[in-house]
PDB file of C-alpha atoms and ligand atoms in Angstrom:
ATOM      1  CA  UNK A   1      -6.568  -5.454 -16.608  1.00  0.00           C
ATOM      2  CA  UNK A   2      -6.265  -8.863 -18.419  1.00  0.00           C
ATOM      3  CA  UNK A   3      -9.167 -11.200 -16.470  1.00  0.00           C
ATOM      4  CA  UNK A   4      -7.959 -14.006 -15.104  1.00  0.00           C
ATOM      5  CA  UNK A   5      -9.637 -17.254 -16.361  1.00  0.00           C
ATOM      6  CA  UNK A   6      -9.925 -21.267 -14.668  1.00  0.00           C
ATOM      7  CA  UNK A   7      -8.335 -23.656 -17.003  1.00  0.00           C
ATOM      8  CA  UNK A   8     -10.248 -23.946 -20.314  1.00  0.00           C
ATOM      9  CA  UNK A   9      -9.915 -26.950 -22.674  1.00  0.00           C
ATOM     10  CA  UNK A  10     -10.858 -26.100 -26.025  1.00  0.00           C
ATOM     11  CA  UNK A  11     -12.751 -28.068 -28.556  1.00  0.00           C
ATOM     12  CA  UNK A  12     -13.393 -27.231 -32.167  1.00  0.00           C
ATOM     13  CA  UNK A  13     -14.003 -28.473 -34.713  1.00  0.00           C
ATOM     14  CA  UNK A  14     -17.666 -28.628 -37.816  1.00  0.00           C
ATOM     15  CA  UNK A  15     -20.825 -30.035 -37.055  1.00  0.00           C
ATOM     16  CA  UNK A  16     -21.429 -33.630 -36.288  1.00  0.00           C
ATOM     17  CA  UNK A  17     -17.611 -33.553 -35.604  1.00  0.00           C
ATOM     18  CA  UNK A  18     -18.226 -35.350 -32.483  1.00  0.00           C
ATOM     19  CA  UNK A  19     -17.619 -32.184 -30.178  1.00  0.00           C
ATOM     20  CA  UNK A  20     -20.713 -32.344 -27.858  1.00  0.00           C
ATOM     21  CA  UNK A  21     -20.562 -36.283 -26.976  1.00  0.00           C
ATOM     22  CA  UNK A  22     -16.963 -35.919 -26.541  1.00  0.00           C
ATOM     23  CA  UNK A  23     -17.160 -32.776 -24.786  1.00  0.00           C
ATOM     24  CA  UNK A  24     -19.788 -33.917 -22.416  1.00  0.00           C
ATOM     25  CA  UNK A  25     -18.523 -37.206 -21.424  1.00  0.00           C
ATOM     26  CA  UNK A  26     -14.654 -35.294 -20.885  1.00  0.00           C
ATOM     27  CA  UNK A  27     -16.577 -33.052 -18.615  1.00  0.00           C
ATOM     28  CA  UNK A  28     -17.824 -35.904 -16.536  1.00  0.00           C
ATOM     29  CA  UNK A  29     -14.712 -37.867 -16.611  1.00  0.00           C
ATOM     30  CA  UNK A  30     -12.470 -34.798 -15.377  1.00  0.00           C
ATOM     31  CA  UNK A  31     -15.062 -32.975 -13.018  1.00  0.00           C
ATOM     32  CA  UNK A  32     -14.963 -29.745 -15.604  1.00  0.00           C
ATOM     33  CA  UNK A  33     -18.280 -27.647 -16.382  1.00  0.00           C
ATOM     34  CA  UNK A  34     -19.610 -28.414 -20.005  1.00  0.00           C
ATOM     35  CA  UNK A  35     -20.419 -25.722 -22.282  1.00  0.00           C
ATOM     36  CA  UNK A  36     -21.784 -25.726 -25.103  1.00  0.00           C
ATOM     37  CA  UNK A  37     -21.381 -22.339 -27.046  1.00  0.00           C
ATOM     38  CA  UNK A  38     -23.100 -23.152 -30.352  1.00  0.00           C
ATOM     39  CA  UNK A  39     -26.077 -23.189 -27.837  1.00  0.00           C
ATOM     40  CA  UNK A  40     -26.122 -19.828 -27.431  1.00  0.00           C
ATOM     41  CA  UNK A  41     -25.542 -19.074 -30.793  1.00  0.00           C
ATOM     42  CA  UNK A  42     -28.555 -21.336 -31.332  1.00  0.00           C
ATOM     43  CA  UNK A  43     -30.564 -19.168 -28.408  1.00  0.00           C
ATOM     44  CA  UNK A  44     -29.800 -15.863 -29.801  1.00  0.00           C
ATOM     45  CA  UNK A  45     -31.432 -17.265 -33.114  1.00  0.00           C
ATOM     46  CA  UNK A  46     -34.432 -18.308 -31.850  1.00  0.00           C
ATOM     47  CA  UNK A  47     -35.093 -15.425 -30.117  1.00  0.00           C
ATOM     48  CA  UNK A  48     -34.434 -13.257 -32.862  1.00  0.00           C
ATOM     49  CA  UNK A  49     -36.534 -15.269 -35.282  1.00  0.00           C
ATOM     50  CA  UNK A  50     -39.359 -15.552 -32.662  1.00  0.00           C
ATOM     51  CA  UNK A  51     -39.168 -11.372 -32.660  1.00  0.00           C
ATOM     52  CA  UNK A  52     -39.690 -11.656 -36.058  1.00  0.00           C
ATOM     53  CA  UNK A  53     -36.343 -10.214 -37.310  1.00  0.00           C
ATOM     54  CA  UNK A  54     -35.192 -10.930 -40.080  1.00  0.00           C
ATOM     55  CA  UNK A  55     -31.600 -12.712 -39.376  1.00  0.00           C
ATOM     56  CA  UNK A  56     -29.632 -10.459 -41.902  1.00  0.00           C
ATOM     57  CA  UNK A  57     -30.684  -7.428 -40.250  1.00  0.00           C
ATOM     58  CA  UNK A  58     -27.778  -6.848 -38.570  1.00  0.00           C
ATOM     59  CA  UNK A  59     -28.970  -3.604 -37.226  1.00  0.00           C
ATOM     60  CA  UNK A  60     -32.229  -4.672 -35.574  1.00  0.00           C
ATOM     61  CA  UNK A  61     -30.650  -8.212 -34.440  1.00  0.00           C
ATOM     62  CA  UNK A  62     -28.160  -5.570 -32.569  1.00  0.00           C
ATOM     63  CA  UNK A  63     -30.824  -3.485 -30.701  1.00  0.00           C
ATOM     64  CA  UNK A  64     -32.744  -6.681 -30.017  1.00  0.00           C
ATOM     65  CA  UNK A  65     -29.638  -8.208 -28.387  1.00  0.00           C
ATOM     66  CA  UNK A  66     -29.130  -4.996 -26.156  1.00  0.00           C
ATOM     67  CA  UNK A  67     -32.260  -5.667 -24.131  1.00  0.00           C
ATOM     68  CA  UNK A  68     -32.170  -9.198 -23.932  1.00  0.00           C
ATOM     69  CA  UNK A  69     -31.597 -10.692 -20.956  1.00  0.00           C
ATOM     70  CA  UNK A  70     -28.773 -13.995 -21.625  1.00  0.00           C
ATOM     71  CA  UNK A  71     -28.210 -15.936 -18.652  1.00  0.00           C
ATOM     72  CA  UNK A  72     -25.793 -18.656 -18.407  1.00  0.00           C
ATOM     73  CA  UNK A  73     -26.692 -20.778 -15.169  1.00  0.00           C
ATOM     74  CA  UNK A  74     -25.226 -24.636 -14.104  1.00  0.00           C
ATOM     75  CA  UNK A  75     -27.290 -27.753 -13.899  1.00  0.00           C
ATOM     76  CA  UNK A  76     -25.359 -30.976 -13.482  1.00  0.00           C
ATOM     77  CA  UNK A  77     -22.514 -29.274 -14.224  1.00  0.00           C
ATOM     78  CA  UNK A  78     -23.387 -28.316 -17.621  1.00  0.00           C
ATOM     79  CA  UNK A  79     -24.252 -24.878 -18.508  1.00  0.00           C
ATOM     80  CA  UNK A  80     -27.880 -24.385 -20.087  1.00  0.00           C
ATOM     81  CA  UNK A  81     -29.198 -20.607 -21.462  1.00  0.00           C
ATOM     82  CA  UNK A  82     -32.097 -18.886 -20.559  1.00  0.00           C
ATOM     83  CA  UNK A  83     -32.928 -15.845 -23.310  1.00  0.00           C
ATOM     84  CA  UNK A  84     -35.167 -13.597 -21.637  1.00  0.00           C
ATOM     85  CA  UNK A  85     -36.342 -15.935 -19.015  1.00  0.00           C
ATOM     86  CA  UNK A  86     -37.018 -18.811 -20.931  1.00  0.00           C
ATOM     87  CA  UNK A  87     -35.406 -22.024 -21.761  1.00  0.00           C
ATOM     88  CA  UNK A  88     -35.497 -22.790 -25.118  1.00  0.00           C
ATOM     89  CA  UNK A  89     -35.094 -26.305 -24.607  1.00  0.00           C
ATOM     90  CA  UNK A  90     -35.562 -28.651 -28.007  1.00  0.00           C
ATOM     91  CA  UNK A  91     -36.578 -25.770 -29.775  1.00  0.00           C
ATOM     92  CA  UNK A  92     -32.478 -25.077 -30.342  1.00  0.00           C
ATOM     93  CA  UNK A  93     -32.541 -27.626 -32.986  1.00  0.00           C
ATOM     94  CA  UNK A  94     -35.669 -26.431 -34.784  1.00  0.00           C
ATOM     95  CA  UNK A  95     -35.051 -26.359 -38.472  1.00  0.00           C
ATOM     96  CA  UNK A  96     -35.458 -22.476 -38.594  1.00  0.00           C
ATOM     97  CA  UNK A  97     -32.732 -22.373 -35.996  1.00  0.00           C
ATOM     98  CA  UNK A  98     -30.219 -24.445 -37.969  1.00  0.00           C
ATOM     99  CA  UNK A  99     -31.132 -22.951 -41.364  1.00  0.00           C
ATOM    100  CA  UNK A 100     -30.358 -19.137 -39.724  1.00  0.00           C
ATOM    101  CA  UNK A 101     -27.561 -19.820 -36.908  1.00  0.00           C
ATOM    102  CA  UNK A 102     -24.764 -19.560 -39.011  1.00  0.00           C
ATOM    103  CA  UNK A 103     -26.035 -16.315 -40.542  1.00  0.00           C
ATOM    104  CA  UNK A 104     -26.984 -14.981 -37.146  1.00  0.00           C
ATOM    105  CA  UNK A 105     -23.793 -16.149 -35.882  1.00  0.00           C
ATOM    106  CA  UNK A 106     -21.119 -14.035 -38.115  1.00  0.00           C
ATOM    107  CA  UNK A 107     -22.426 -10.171 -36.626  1.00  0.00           C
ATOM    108  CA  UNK A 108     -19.843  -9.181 -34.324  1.00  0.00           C
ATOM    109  CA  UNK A 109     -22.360  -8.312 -32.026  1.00  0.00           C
ATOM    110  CA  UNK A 110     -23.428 -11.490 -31.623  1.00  0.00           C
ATOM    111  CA  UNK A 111     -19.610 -13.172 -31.106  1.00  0.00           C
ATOM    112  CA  UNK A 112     -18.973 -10.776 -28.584  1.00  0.00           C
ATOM    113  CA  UNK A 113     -21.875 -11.369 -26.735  1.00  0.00           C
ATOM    114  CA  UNK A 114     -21.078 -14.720 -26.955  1.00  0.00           C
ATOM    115  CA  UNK A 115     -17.324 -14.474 -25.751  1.00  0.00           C
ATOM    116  CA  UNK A 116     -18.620 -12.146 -22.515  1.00  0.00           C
ATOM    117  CA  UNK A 117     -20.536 -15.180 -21.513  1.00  0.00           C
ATOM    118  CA  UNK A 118     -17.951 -17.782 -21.593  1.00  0.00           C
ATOM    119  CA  UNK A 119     -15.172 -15.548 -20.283  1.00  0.00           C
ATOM    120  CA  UNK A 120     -17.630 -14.839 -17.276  1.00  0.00           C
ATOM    121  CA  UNK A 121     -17.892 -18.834 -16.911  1.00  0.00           C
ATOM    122  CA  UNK A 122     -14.314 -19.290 -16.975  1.00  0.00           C
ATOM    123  CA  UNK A 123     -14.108 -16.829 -13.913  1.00  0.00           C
ATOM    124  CA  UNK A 124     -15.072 -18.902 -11.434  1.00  0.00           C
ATOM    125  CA  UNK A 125     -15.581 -22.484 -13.430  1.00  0.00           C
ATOM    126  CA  UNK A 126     -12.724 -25.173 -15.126  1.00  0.00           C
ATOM    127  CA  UNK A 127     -14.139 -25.505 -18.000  1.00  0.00           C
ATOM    128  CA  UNK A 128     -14.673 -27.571 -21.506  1.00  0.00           C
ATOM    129  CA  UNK A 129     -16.056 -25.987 -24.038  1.00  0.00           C
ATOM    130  CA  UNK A 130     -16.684 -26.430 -27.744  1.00  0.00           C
ATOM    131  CA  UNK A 131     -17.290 -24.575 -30.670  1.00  0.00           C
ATOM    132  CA  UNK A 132     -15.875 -23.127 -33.698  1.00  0.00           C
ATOM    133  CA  UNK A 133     -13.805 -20.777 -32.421  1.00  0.00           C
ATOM    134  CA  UNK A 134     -12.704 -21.231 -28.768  1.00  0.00           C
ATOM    135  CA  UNK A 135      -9.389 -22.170 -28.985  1.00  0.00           C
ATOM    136  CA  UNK A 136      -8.574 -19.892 -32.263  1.00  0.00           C
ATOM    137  CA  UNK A 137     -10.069 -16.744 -30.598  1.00  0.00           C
ATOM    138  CA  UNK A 138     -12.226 -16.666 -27.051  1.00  0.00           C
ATOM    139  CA  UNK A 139      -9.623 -18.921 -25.536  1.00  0.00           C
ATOM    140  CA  UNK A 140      -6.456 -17.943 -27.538  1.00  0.00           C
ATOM    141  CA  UNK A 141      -4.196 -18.774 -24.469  1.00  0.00           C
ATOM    142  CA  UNK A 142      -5.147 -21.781 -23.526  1.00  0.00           C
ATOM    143  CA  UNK A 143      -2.541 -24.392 -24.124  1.00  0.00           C
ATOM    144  CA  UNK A 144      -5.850 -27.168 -24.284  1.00  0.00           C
ATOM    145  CA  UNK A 145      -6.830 -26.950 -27.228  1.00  0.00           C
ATOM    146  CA  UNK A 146      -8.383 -29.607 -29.456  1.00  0.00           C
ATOM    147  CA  UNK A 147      -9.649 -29.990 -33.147  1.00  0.00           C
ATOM    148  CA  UNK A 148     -12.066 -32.419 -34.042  1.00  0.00           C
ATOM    149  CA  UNK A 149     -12.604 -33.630 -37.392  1.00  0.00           C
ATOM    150  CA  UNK A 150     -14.657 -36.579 -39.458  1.00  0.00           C
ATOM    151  CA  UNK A 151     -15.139 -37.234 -43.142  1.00  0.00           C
ATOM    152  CA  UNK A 152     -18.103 -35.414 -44.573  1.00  0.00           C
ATOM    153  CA  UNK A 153     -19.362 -38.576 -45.237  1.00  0.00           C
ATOM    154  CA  UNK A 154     -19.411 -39.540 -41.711  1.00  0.00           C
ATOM    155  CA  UNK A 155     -20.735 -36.669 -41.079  1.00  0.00           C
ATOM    156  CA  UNK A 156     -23.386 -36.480 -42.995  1.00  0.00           C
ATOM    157  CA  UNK A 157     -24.387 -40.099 -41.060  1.00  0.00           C
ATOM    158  CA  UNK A 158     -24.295 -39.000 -37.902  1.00  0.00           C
ATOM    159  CA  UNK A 159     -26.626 -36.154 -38.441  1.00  0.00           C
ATOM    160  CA  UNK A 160     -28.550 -37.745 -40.187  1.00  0.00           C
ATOM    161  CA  UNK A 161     -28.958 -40.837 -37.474  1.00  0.00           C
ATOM    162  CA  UNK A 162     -29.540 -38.284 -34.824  1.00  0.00           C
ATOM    163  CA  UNK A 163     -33.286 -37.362 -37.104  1.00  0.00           C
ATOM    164  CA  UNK A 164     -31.588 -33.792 -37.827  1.00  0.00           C
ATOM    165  CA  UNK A 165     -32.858 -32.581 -40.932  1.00  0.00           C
ATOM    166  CA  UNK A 166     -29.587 -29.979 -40.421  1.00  0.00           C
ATOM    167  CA  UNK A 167     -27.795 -29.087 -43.841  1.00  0.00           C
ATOM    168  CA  UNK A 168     -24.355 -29.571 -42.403  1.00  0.00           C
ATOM    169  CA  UNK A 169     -22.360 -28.695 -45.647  1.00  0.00           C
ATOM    170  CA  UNK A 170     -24.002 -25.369 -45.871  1.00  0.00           C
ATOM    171  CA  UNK A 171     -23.606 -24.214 -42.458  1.00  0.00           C
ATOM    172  CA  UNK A 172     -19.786 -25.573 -42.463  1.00  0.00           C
ATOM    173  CA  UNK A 173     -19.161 -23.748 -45.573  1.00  0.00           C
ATOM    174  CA  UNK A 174     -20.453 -20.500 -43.801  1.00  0.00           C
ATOM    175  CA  UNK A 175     -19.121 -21.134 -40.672  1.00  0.00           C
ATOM    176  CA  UNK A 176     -15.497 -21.762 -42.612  1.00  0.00           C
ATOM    177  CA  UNK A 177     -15.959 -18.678 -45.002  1.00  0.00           C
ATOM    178  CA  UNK A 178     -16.797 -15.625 -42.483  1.00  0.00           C
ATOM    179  CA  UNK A 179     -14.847 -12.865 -41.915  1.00  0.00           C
ATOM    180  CA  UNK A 180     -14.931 -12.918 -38.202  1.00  0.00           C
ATOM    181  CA  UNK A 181     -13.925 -15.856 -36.196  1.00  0.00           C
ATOM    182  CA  UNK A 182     -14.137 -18.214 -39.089  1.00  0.00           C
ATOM    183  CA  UNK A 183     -13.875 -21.965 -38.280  1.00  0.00           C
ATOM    184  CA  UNK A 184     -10.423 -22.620 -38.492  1.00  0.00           C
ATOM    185  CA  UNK A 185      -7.777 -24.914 -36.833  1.00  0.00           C
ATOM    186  CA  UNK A 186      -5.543 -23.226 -34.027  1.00  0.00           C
ATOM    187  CA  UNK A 187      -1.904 -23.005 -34.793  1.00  0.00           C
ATOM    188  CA  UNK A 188      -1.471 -25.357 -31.164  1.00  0.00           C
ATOM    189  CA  UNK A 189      -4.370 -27.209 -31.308  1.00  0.00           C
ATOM    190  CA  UNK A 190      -4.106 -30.953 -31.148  1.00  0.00           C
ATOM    191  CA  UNK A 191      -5.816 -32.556 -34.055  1.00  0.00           C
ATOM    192  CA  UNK A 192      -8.109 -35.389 -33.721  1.00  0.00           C
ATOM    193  CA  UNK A 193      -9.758 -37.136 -37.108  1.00  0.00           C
ATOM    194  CA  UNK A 194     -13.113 -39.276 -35.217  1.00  0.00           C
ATOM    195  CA  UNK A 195     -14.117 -40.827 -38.443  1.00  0.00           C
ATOM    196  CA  UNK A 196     -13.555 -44.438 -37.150  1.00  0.00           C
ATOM    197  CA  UNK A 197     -13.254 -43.936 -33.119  1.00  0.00           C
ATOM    198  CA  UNK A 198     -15.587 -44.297 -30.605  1.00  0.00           C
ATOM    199  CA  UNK A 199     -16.526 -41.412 -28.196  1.00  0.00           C
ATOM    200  CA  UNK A 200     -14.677 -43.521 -25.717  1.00  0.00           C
ATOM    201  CA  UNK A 201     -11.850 -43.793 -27.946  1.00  0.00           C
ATOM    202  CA  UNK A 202     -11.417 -39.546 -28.510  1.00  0.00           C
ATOM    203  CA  UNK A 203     -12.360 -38.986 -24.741  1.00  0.00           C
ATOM    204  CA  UNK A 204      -8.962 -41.692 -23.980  1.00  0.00           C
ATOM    205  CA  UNK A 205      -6.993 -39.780 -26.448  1.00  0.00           C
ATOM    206  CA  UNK A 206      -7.833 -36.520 -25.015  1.00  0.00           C
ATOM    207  CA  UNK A 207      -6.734 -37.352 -21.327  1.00  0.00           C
ATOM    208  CA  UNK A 208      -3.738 -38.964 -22.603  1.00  0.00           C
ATOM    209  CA  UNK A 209      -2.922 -35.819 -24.605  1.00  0.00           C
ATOM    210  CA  UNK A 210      -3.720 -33.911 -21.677  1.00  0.00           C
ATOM    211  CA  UNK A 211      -1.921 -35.949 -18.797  1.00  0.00           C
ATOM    212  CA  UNK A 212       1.510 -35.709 -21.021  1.00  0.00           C
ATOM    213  CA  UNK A 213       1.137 -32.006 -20.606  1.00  0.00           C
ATOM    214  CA  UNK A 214       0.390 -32.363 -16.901  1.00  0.00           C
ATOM    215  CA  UNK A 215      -3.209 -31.160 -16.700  1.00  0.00           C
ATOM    216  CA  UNK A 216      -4.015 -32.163 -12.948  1.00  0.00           C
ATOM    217  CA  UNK A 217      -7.534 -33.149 -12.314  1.00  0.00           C
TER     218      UNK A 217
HETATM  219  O1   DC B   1     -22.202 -26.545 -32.517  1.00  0.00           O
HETATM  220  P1   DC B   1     -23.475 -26.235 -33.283  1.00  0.00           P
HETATM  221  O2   DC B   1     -23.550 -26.953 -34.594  1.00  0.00           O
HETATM  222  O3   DC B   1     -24.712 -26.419 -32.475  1.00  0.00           O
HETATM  223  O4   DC B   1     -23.358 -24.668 -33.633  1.00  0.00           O
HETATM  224  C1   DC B   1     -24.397 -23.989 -34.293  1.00  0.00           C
HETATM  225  C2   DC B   1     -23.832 -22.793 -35.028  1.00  0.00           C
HETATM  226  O5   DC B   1     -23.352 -21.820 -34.090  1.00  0.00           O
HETATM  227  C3   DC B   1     -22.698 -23.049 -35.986  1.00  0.00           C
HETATM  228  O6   DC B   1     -23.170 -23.380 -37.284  1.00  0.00           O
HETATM  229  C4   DC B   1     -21.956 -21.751 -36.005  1.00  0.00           C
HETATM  230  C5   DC B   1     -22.239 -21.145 -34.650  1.00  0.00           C
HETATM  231  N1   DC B   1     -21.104 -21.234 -33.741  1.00  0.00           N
HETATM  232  C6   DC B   1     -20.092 -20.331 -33.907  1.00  0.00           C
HETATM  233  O7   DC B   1     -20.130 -19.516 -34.828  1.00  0.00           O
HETATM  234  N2   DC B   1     -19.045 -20.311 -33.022  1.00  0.00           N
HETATM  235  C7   DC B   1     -18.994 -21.184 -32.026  1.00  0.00           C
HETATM  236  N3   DC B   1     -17.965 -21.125 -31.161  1.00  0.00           N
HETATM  237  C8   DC B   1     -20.000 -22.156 -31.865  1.00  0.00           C
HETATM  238  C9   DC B   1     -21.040 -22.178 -32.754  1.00  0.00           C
END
């Protein structure tokens, strides 16, 4: 039986696009729950590098992953991870965890893990999420779907004003280039270049985008 999901607005779109400010203050301003599914990704890597797997064993990452326990639970209306019992916290943006996460991230195993979890959230939650691949392939039929973009130049900035010593370019490239649920822009999506806007700005256009097509909040 097809499971029946709360209304899902989708946003994609490469690192430092702008997704999670966005995201977050679109959650806020329309009462949704915030998720943030590179998070998990981000958990999943830790844990497996703080096992002491090596991220390209696919093999081991996959019996690893079978007795871990994930738990997505709410606070403030945003959803936060616990990997066996333990928040990873700041420790999501270690630079082991973004030099492995997009590796990690292309196993099957992992994806579908990660699409359980947000199709369990969208059971009983509206929600916004963002990613890479929400509105190409978790969240195929919803008709909210957003792509944001920036120059890699901009970018690059934002990162890089944030402290991250992240290499964005690599991780894109990888994230664009796998064979399963690549980065890529959904056929429907609406697409949003944030180069020069404000968060403010993107969050307006959003809700406009979305009250045109009726969205009642
Ligand atoms: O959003 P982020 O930069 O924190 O995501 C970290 C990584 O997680 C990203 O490089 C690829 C992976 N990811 C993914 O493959 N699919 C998603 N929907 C979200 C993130």
């Amino acid at each position: 039986m097809r499971e029946q999901f709360h209304r899902v607005i989708a946003i994609d779109g490469p690192a430092a696009s702008g997704k999670s400010s966005v995201a977050r203050g679109l959650a806020r301003r329309l009462g949704f729950v915030y998720v943030n599914s590179g998070a998990i990704y981000r958990a999943i890597t830790w844990r497996i590098l703080q096992k002491k797997i090596h991220p390209e064993e696919n093999e081991r990452i996959a019996d690893a992953l079978q007795t871990a326990a994930i738990t997505c639970c709410l606070q403030d209306n945003e959803s936060r991870i616990l990997i066996d019992d333990v928040d990873p916290g700041e420790r999501l943006r270690d630079d082991c965890v973004n030099e492995n996460v997009a590796g990690v991230s292309q196993f099957p195993v992992v994806r579908q893990i990660v699409a359980k979890k947000l199709h369990e959230h969208a059971q009983s939650h509206d929600l916004i999420v963002e990613g890479r691949d929400i509105g190409s392939v978790v969240f195929p039929d919803t008709p909210y779907k957003f792509y944001l973009n920036a120059s890699p130049e901009v970018r690059l900035q934002r990162r890089a004003a944030q402290g991250g010593r992240d290499e964005i370019t690599i991780r894109d490239r990888a994230d664009s280039s796998r064979p399963v649920s690549p980065l890529v822009i959904a056929k429907d999506a609406h697409i949003i270049d944030t180069s020069h806007l404000t968060i403010q700005e993107v969050i307006n256009e959003i809700v406009g985008v979305l009250e045109k097509m009726g969205l009642r909040t």
